[in-house]
């Protein structure tokens, strides 16, 4: 049946249908608006997987963080090397990989930073010293910029049809990126899920502490990663020139590069501008090389066409057709140079969008930050433009999620992109428990805080000419260790410089001299003396070294003498370990009597050599230990020993330190400070012992530090030189010319870095922590009780000279 509708009925039905569509459209628009108003849905990524990969549709982004290297202090040839290596790194990314370079400056809570470096009070008698030292640290912190957190990231993005394929690609890229950055000397960390969430949350919630939660926690909580990172509110200005993230005022600008040439200082100065919250992002899309060449040739054709037009105008106007507008000539020359770079040099083409996100607590602060950023960029002929009504797109472009929504890009070559080199000068500010203060970075004025226990090999050297501050630096670290750790501290003190500090901490001063009445038994031993199951075998080596010093022979012990010593040493310790009581501990007299009882003539010669140390004038070595070696701080004062006795005394002290370190093994760390270290390196026996200490103590929790002015003694032989190779911590103060040349070659110190150990003031020099080399200055306030304890300047209160 066909129903014939009248014209009026058709009109009513059409109107009703139109109203229905209008209602449906209104609902859809409302839902769309509500979706847009949701901060989670504003974020243009889908999720973050358990490996920290950001997923945005078919795009997958991995983020790595890398550390700074000392580019500014490097010699010119090394700067060129770093620049070329950075160009090579940028060229690694082909047209299938988009990537971002991000530089985050975040102002930290000053109180939190203070709390990080403050030394907690303890239930002992030294909180007055801690309080004064805390005040010194507070004052030093105020001189620098340690309240700024500066981080550098690379986020690279691939497109893929599946997560599995994307992960395989990203893993390959990640491996190559880490290797290349490490070759530059940078330390690299691939961000985990927790770290990625914390990074995005910190950017989007600048006024809140970062949230940390692992993948499983989020899944079980019912939240999504976007819920974890999204701000509570986003408010975009009606004027389109800024927005608010929660309570913070934000604005994003982009760089319009007007200069034909740039300085490698530009990015460094921007990130060092002051205490400003900045996020600088370079969104880089590599172009296919053939496509880039075609594009440049197309531009050149356009310029040629414009030339013809201008020449026709010139002919019609009656002037020389070779006179062309300057801009046209510049464009033609630049295009020609660009084509030559792409075709004949190792230059690639990139589309680069550079954005800067500024955020502050107030509009006034934001205006001030914007003014300073614009002023700095103007200095380098770069304009900062604000993309009005595109702040939301700019925010998504700036985030490390691989989603460029601005496309306000400029074509740059490899070297033009690399000129924004991300390396300036390294900082070292470790604030975890056990870190010590070492002065201020001379370049940035920031505090240097470091924990030697984190080093692969924490052994150390403190080197400098007399009066350069090396003893002060050693005692300052000693004091810091006492106040902040539970480590035992042992000192070999040939000049009686450490007594005031040790007395302050109720330590034990062991004065080795014929008249002191203090005795240390050379034959002390404990069950942990050796790392294997036979401590007597290792103790036998010490007894042989002692006998060599006593006899004074240059040829050392012969085979028979060595065999006799081994036999008698085993015998006297066999008796002790059968009943290991303190009163059964053997002394030199037991060794002497056992030698006299042997039938060999060599044994009688050895006994004769020991006689003066058993029954003669130097028999104070023939006693059981009567000082408290269980004290946490022990100072072995050997200043009262003569030249010949000092050699034996130093060897005996080294052995006592060996005993202490082995007793503490697996329980606590043991710090060992050896002043006038060169004295131990002049004799074969003490030098050999020192070498063993530097090789073995690391495994036993020992941290030895040698303090000396005689660098040549450290380079005296290949064996002693290994002490350098086993020291990842070095404090260099002022050096003489010859020593400076030796050290520069050994430690790879550049001519620029040498300036900081050339005629430098007391307390200034170079701080070497593994591969990090920083110039430092330690201007410790002189109006403190601590300074009086540490100073060794003649005429000052604590001077022992």
PDB file of N, CA and C in Angstrom, residues 66-72 150 152 184-187 271-272 421-427 771-772:
ATOM      1  N   UNK A  66      70.220  11.319  29.982  1.00  0.00           N
ATOM      2  CA  UNK A  66      71.677  11.292  29.879  1.00  0.00           C
ATOM      3  C   UNK A  66      72.276  12.433  30.688  1.00  0.00           C
ATOM      4  N   UNK A  67      73.500  12.235  31.131  1.00  0.00           N
ATOM      5  CA  UNK A  67      74.154  13.207  32.007  1.00  0.00           C
ATOM      6  C   UNK A  67      75.014  14.164  31.206  1.00  0.00           C
ATOM      7  N   UNK A  68      75.423  15.234  31.865  1.00  0.00           N
ATOM      8  CA  UNK A  68      76.267  16.244  31.239  1.00  0.00           C
ATOM      9  C   UNK A  68      77.709  15.751  31.187  1.00  0.00           C
ATOM     10  N   UNK A  69      78.502  16.356  30.327  1.00  0.00           N
ATOM     11  CA  UNK A  69      79.946  16.151  30.313  1.00  0.00           C
ATOM     12  C   UNK A  69      80.605  17.522  30.276  1.00  0.00           C
ATOM     13  N   UNK A  70      81.875  17.568  30.648  1.00  0.00           N
ATOM     14  CA  UNK A  70      82.560  18.856  30.766  1.00  0.00           C
ATOM     15  C   UNK A  70      83.037  19.338  29.398  1.00  0.00           C
ATOM     16  N   UNK A  71      82.127  19.911  28.639  1.00  0.00           N
ATOM     17  CA  UNK A  71      82.438  20.427  27.309  1.00  0.00           C
ATOM     18  C   UNK A  71      83.166  21.767  27.400  1.00  0.00           C
ATOM     19  N   UNK A  72      82.722  22.639  28.291  1.00  0.00           N
ATOM     20  CA  UNK A  72      83.313  23.971  28.382  1.00  0.00           C
ATOM     21  C   UNK A  72      84.779  23.935  28.777  1.00  0.00           C
ATOM     22  N   UNK A 150      68.417  19.963  37.020  1.00  0.00           N
ATOM     23  CA  UNK A 150      68.625  20.045  35.577  1.00  0.00           C
ATOM     24  C   UNK A 150      68.781  18.636  35.025  1.00  0.00           C
ATOM     25  N   UNK A 152      68.436  16.042  31.348  1.00  0.00           N
ATOM     26  CA  UNK A 152      68.487  15.991  29.887  1.00  0.00           C
ATOM     27  C   UNK A 152      67.931  14.646  29.424  1.00  0.00           C
ATOM     28  N   UNK A 184      80.660   9.260  24.340  1.00  0.00           N
ATOM     29  CA  UNK A 184      80.868  10.682  24.571  1.00  0.00           C
ATOM     30  C   UNK A 184      81.262  10.976  26.009  1.00  0.00           C
ATOM     31  N   UNK A 185      81.093   9.991  26.899  1.00  0.00           N
ATOM     32  CA  UNK A 185      81.406  10.171  28.310  1.00  0.00           C
ATOM     33  C   UNK A 185      80.190  10.450  29.166  1.00  0.00           C
ATOM     34  N   UNK A 186      79.006  10.330  28.576  1.00  0.00           N
ATOM     35  CA  UNK A 186      77.773  10.597  29.314  1.00  0.00           C
ATOM     36  C   UNK A 186      77.239   9.308  29.928  1.00  0.00           C
ATOM     37  N   UNK A 187      76.603   9.443  31.075  1.00  0.00           N
ATOM     38  CA  UNK A 187      75.946   8.296  31.706  1.00  0.00           C
ATOM     39  C   UNK A 187      74.483   8.288  31.283  1.00  0.00           C
ATOM     40  N   UNK A 271      69.862  27.331  29.590  1.00  0.00           N
ATOM     41  CA  UNK A 271      69.591  26.429  30.712  1.00  0.00           C
ATOM     42  C   UNK A 271      70.251  26.893  32.008  1.00  0.00           C
ATOM     43  N   UNK A 272      71.195  27.848  31.896  1.00  0.00           N
ATOM     44  CA  UNK A 272      71.831  28.413  33.091  1.00  0.00           C
ATOM     45  C   UNK A 272      71.289  29.799  33.424  1.00  0.00           C
ATOM     46  N   UNK A 421      74.442  22.327  21.211  1.00  0.00           N
ATOM     47  CA  UNK A 421      75.059  21.186  21.891  1.00  0.00           C
ATOM     48  C   UNK A 421      74.592  21.158  23.350  1.00  0.00           C
ATOM     49  N   UNK A 422      74.166  20.005  23.838  1.00  0.00           N
ATOM     50  CA  UNK A 422      73.536  19.953  25.162  1.00  0.00           C
ATOM     51  C   UNK A 422      74.515  19.862  26.326  1.00  0.00           C
ATOM     52  N   UNK A 423      75.808  19.864  26.034  1.00  0.00           N
ATOM     53  CA  UNK A 423      76.790  19.645  27.090  1.00  0.00           C
ATOM     54  C   UNK A 423      77.429  20.963  27.516  1.00  0.00           C
ATOM     55  N   UNK A 424      77.559  21.153  28.802  1.00  0.00           N
ATOM     56  CA  UNK A 424      78.179  22.372  29.331  1.00  0.00           C
ATOM     57  C   UNK A 424      79.282  21.985  30.305  1.00  0.00           C
ATOM     58  N   UNK A 425      78.935  21.828  31.566  1.00  0.00           N
ATOM     59  CA  UNK A 425      79.893  21.379  32.572  1.00  0.00           C
ATOM     60  C   UNK A 425      79.184  20.429  33.525  1.00  0.00           C
ATOM     61  N   UNK A 426      79.892  19.434  33.964  1.00  0.00           N
ATOM     62  CA  UNK A 426      79.292  18.446  34.853  1.00  0.00           C
ATOM     63  C   UNK A 426      79.103  19.005  36.260  1.00  0.00           C
ATOM     64  N   UNK A 427      78.118  18.470  36.927  1.00  0.00           N
ATOM     65  CA  UNK A 427      77.902  18.756  38.340  1.00  0.00           C
ATOM     66  C   UNK A 427      77.933  17.436  39.098  1.00  0.00           C
ATOM     67  N   UNK A 771      85.347   9.348  36.097  1.00  0.00           N
ATOM     68  CA  UNK A 771      85.626  10.061  34.857  1.00  0.00           C
ATOM     69  C   UNK A 771      85.264  11.539  34.937  1.00  0.00           C
ATOM     70  N   UNK A 772      84.721  11.982  36.060  1.00  0.00           N
ATOM     71  CA  UNK A 772      84.297  13.373  36.211  1.00  0.00           C
ATOM     72  C   UNK A 772      85.463  14.209  36.745  1.00  0.00           C
TER      73      UNK A 772
END
